[in-house]
Short mmCIF file of C-alpha atoms in Angstrom, two decimals:
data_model
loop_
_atom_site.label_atom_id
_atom_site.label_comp_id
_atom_site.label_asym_id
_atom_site.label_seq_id
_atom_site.Cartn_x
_atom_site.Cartn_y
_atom_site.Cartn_z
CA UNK A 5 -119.43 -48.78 -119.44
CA UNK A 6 -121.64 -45.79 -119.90
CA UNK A 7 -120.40 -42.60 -121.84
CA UNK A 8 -120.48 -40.19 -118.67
CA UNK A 9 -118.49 -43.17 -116.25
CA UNK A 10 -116.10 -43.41 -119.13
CA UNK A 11 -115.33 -39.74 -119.54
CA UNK A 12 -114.92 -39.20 -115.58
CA UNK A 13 -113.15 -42.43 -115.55
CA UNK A 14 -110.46 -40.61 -117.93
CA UNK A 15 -110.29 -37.10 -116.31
CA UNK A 16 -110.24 -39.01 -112.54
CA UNK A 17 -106.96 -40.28 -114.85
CA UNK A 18 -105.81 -37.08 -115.89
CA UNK A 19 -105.68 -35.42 -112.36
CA UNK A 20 -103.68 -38.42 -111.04
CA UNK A 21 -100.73 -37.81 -113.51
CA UNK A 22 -100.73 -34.26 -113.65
CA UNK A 23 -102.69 -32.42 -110.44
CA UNK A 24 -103.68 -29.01 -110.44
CA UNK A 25 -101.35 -28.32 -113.73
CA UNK A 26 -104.00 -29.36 -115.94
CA UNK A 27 -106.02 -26.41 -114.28
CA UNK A 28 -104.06 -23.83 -115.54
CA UNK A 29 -105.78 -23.31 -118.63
CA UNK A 30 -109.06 -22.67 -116.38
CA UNK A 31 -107.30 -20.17 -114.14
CA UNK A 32 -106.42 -18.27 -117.40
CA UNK A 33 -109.91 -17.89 -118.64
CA UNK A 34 -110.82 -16.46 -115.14
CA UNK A 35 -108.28 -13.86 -115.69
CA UNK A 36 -109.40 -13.47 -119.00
CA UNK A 37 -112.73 -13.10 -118.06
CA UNK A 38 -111.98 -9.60 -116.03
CA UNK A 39 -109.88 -8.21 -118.45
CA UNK A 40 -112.49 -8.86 -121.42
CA UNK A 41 -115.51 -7.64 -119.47
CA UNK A 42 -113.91 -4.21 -119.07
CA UNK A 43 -112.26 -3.73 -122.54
CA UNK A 44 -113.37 -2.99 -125.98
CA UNK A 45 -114.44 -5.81 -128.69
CA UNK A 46 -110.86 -5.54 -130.45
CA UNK A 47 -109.21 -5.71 -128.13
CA UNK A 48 -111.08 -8.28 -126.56
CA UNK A 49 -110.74 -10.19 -129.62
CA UNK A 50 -106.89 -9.76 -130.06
CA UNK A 51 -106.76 -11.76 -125.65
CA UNK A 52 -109.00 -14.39 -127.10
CA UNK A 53 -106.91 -15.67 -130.16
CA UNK A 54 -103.40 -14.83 -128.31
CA UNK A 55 -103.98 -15.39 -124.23
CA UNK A 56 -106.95 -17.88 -124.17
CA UNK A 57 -106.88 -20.56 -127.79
CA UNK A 58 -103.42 -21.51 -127.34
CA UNK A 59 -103.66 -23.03 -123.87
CA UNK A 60 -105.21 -25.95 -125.98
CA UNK A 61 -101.79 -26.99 -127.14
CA UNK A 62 -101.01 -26.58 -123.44
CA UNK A 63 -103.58 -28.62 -122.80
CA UNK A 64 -102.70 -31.55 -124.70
CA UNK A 65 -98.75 -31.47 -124.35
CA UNK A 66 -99.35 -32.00 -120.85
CA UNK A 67 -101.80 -34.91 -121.58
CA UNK A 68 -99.00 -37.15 -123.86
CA UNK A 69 -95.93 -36.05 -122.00
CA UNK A 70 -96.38 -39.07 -119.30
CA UNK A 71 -95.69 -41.09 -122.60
CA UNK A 72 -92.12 -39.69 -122.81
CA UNK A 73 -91.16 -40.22 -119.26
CA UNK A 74 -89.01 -43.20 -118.47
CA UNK A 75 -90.32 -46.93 -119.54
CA UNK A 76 -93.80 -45.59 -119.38
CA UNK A 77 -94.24 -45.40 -123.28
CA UNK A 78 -94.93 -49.56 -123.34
CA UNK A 79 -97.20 -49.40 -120.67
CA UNK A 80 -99.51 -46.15 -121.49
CA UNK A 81 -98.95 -46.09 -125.33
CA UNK A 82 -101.93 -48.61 -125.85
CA UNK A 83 -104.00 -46.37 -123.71
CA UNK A 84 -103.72 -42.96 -125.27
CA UNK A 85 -104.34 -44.59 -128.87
CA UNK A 86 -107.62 -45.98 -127.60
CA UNK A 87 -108.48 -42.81 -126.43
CA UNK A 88 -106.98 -39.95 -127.71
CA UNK A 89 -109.82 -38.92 -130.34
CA UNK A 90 -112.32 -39.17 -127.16
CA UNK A 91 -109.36 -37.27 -125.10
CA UNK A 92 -109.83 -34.62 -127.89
CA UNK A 93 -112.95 -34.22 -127.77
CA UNK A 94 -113.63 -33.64 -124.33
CA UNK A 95 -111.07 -31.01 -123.94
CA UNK A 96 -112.40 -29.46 -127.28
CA UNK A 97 -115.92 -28.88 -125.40
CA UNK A 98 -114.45 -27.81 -122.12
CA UNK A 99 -112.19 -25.30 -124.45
CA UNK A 100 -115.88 -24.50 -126.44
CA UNK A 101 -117.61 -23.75 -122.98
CA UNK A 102 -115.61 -21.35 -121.73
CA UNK A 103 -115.36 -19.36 -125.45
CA UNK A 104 -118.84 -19.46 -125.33
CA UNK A 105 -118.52 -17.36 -122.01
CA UNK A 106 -115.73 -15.44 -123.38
CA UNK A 107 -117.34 -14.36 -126.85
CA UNK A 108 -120.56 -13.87 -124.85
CA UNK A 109 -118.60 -11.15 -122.97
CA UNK A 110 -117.65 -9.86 -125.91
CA UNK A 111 -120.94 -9.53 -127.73
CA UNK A 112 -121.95 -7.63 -124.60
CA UNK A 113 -120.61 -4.33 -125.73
CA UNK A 114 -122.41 -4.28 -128.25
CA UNK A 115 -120.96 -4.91 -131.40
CA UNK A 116 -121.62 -7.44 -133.58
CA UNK A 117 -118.94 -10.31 -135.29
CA UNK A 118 -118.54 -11.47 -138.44
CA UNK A 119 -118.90 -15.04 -139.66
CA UNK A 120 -115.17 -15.23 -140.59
CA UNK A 121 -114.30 -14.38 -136.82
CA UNK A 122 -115.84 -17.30 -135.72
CA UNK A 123 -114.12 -19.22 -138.20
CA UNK A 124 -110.75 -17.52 -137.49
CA UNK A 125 -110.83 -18.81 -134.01
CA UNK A 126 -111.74 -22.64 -135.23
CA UNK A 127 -108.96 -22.73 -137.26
CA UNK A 128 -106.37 -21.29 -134.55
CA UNK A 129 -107.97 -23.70 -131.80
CA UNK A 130 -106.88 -26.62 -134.16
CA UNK A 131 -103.64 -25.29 -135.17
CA UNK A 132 -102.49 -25.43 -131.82
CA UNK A 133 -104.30 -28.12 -130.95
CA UNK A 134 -102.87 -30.37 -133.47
CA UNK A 135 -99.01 -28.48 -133.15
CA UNK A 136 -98.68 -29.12 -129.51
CA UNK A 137 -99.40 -33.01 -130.30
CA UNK A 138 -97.10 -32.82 -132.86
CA UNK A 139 -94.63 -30.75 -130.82
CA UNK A 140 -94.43 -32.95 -127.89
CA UNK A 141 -93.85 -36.18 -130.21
CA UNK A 142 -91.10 -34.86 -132.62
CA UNK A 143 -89.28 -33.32 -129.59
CA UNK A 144 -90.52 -36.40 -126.94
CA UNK A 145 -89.23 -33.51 -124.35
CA UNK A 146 -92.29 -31.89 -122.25
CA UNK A 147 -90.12 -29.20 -121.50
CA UNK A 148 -88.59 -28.59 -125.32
CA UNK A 149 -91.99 -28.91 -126.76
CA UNK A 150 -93.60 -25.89 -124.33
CA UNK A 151 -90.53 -23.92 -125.09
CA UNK A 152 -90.93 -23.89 -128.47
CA UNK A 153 -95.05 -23.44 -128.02
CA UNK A 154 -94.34 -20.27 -125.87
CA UNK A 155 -91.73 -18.78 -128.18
CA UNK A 156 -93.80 -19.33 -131.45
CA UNK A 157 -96.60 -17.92 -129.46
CA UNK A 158 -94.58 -14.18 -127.95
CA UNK A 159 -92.63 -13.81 -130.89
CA UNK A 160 -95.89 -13.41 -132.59
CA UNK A 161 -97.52 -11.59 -130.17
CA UNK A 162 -94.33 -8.84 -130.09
CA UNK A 163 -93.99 -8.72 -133.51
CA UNK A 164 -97.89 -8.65 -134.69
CA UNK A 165 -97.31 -11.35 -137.03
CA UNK A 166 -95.17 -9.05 -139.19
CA UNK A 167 -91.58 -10.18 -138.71
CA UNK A 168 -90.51 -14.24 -138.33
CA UNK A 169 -90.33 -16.47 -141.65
CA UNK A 170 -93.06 -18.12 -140.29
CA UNK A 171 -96.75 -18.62 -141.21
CA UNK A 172 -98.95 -16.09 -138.80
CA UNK A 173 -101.82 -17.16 -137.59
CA UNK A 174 -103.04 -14.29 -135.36
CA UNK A 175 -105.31 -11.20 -137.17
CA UNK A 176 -104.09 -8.10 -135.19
CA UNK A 177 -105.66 -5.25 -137.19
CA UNK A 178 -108.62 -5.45 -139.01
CA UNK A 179 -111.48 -8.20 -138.34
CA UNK A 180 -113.78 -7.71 -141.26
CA UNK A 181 -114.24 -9.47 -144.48
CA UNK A 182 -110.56 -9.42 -146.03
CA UNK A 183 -108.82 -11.38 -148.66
CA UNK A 184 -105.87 -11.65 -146.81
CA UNK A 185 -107.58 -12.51 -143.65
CA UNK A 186 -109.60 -15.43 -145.82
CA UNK A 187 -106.05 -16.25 -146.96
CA UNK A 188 -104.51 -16.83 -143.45
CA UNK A 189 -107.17 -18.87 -141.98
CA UNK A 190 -106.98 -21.22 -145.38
CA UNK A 191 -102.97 -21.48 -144.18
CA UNK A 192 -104.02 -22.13 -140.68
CA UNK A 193 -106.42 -24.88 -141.29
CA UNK A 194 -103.96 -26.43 -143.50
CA UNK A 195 -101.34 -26.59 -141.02
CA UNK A 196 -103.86 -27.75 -138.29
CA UNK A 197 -104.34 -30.87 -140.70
CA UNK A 198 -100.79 -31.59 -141.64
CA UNK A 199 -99.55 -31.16 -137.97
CA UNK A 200 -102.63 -33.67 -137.11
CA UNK A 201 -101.16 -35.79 -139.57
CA UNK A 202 -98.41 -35.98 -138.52
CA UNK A 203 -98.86 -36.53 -134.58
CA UNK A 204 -101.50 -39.40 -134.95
CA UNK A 205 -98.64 -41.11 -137.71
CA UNK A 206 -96.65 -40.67 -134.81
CA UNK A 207 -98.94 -41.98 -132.37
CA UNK A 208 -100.17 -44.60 -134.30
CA UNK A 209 -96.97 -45.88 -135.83
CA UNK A 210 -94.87 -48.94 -135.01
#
């Protein structure tokens, strides 16, 4: 089976269990797309990390929770292990294509980024890549999991990362060269990799 039957072969699978839902991540970045080309680089940059890299966790929440629905674990469990690394990686370049677009948009006024920007938004693409999978098998609850995605996600956004007892993961102020800001994307990749941990031991387990 060549590599490009296999991958359509898995999103022809995808649309059958979950329709035009596992669009909605695409229909954001449209939206997100007209807002960025008409406002400034900060702000720009504050949409990207908050409104567009979190639909990842989305993304993959929606991809496991057919696991979790009644007496399908036994007969799709064997599946998703054999493919969830190539499941990840195919949604990581669709994800990469349209930040491509996005940042492109952004570079378009103008102004140029920093290396640490680029790395900021690896780290947060991972983070909630890796806490929606771990989300959706701790809770086993679609609708728990999202619930707790979306109010991790606002509460930040209101508060500007200044408020919960929480680690923060979003820069709202400055985006240049900062100890701090070095500091919080070292927290974020580590919590990308323990919450990866911990969903493929969950996966992968007995």
């Amino acid at each position: 089976m060549s590599m490009l039957f296999l991958i359509k072969h898995l999103f022809s699978f995808d649309w059958k269990l979950h329709k035009t839902a596992i669009l909605l991540p695409v229909f954001m970045f449209f939206i997100l797309l007209v807002h960025i080309s008409t406002a400034s680089t900060a702000s720009s940059l504050r949409v990207l990390q908050t409104a567009f890299l979190p639909w990842i966790a989305w993304t993959i929440i929606l991809h496991l929770r057919p696991l979790f629905d009644e007496g399908a674990r036994d007969t799709l469990l064997p599946h998703y292990r054999k493919w969830i690394f190539l499941d990840i990686l195919r949604y990581t370049a669709i994800f990469l294509g349209m930040y491509i677009v996005l940042i492109g948009i952004v570079l378009r006024h103008g102004d140029s980024l920093l290396p640490i920007v680029y790395i900021h938004h690896v780290s947060i693409f991972l983070f909630f890549l890796f806490f929606g999978m771990a989300l959706i098998w701790l809770t086993k609850n679609f609708e728990f999991a999202l619930s707790i995605l979306l109010m991790y996600t606002l509460l930040e956004i209101v508060t500007k990362g200044q408020f919960m007892p929480w680690p923060h993961v979003f820069q709202f102020e400055t985006f240049e060269f900062d100890p701090l800001f070095v500091s919080k994307i070292g927290t974020t990749f580590i919590l990308a990799i323990f919450f990866m941990m911990m969903g493929l031991f969950q996966m992968y387990r007995r």
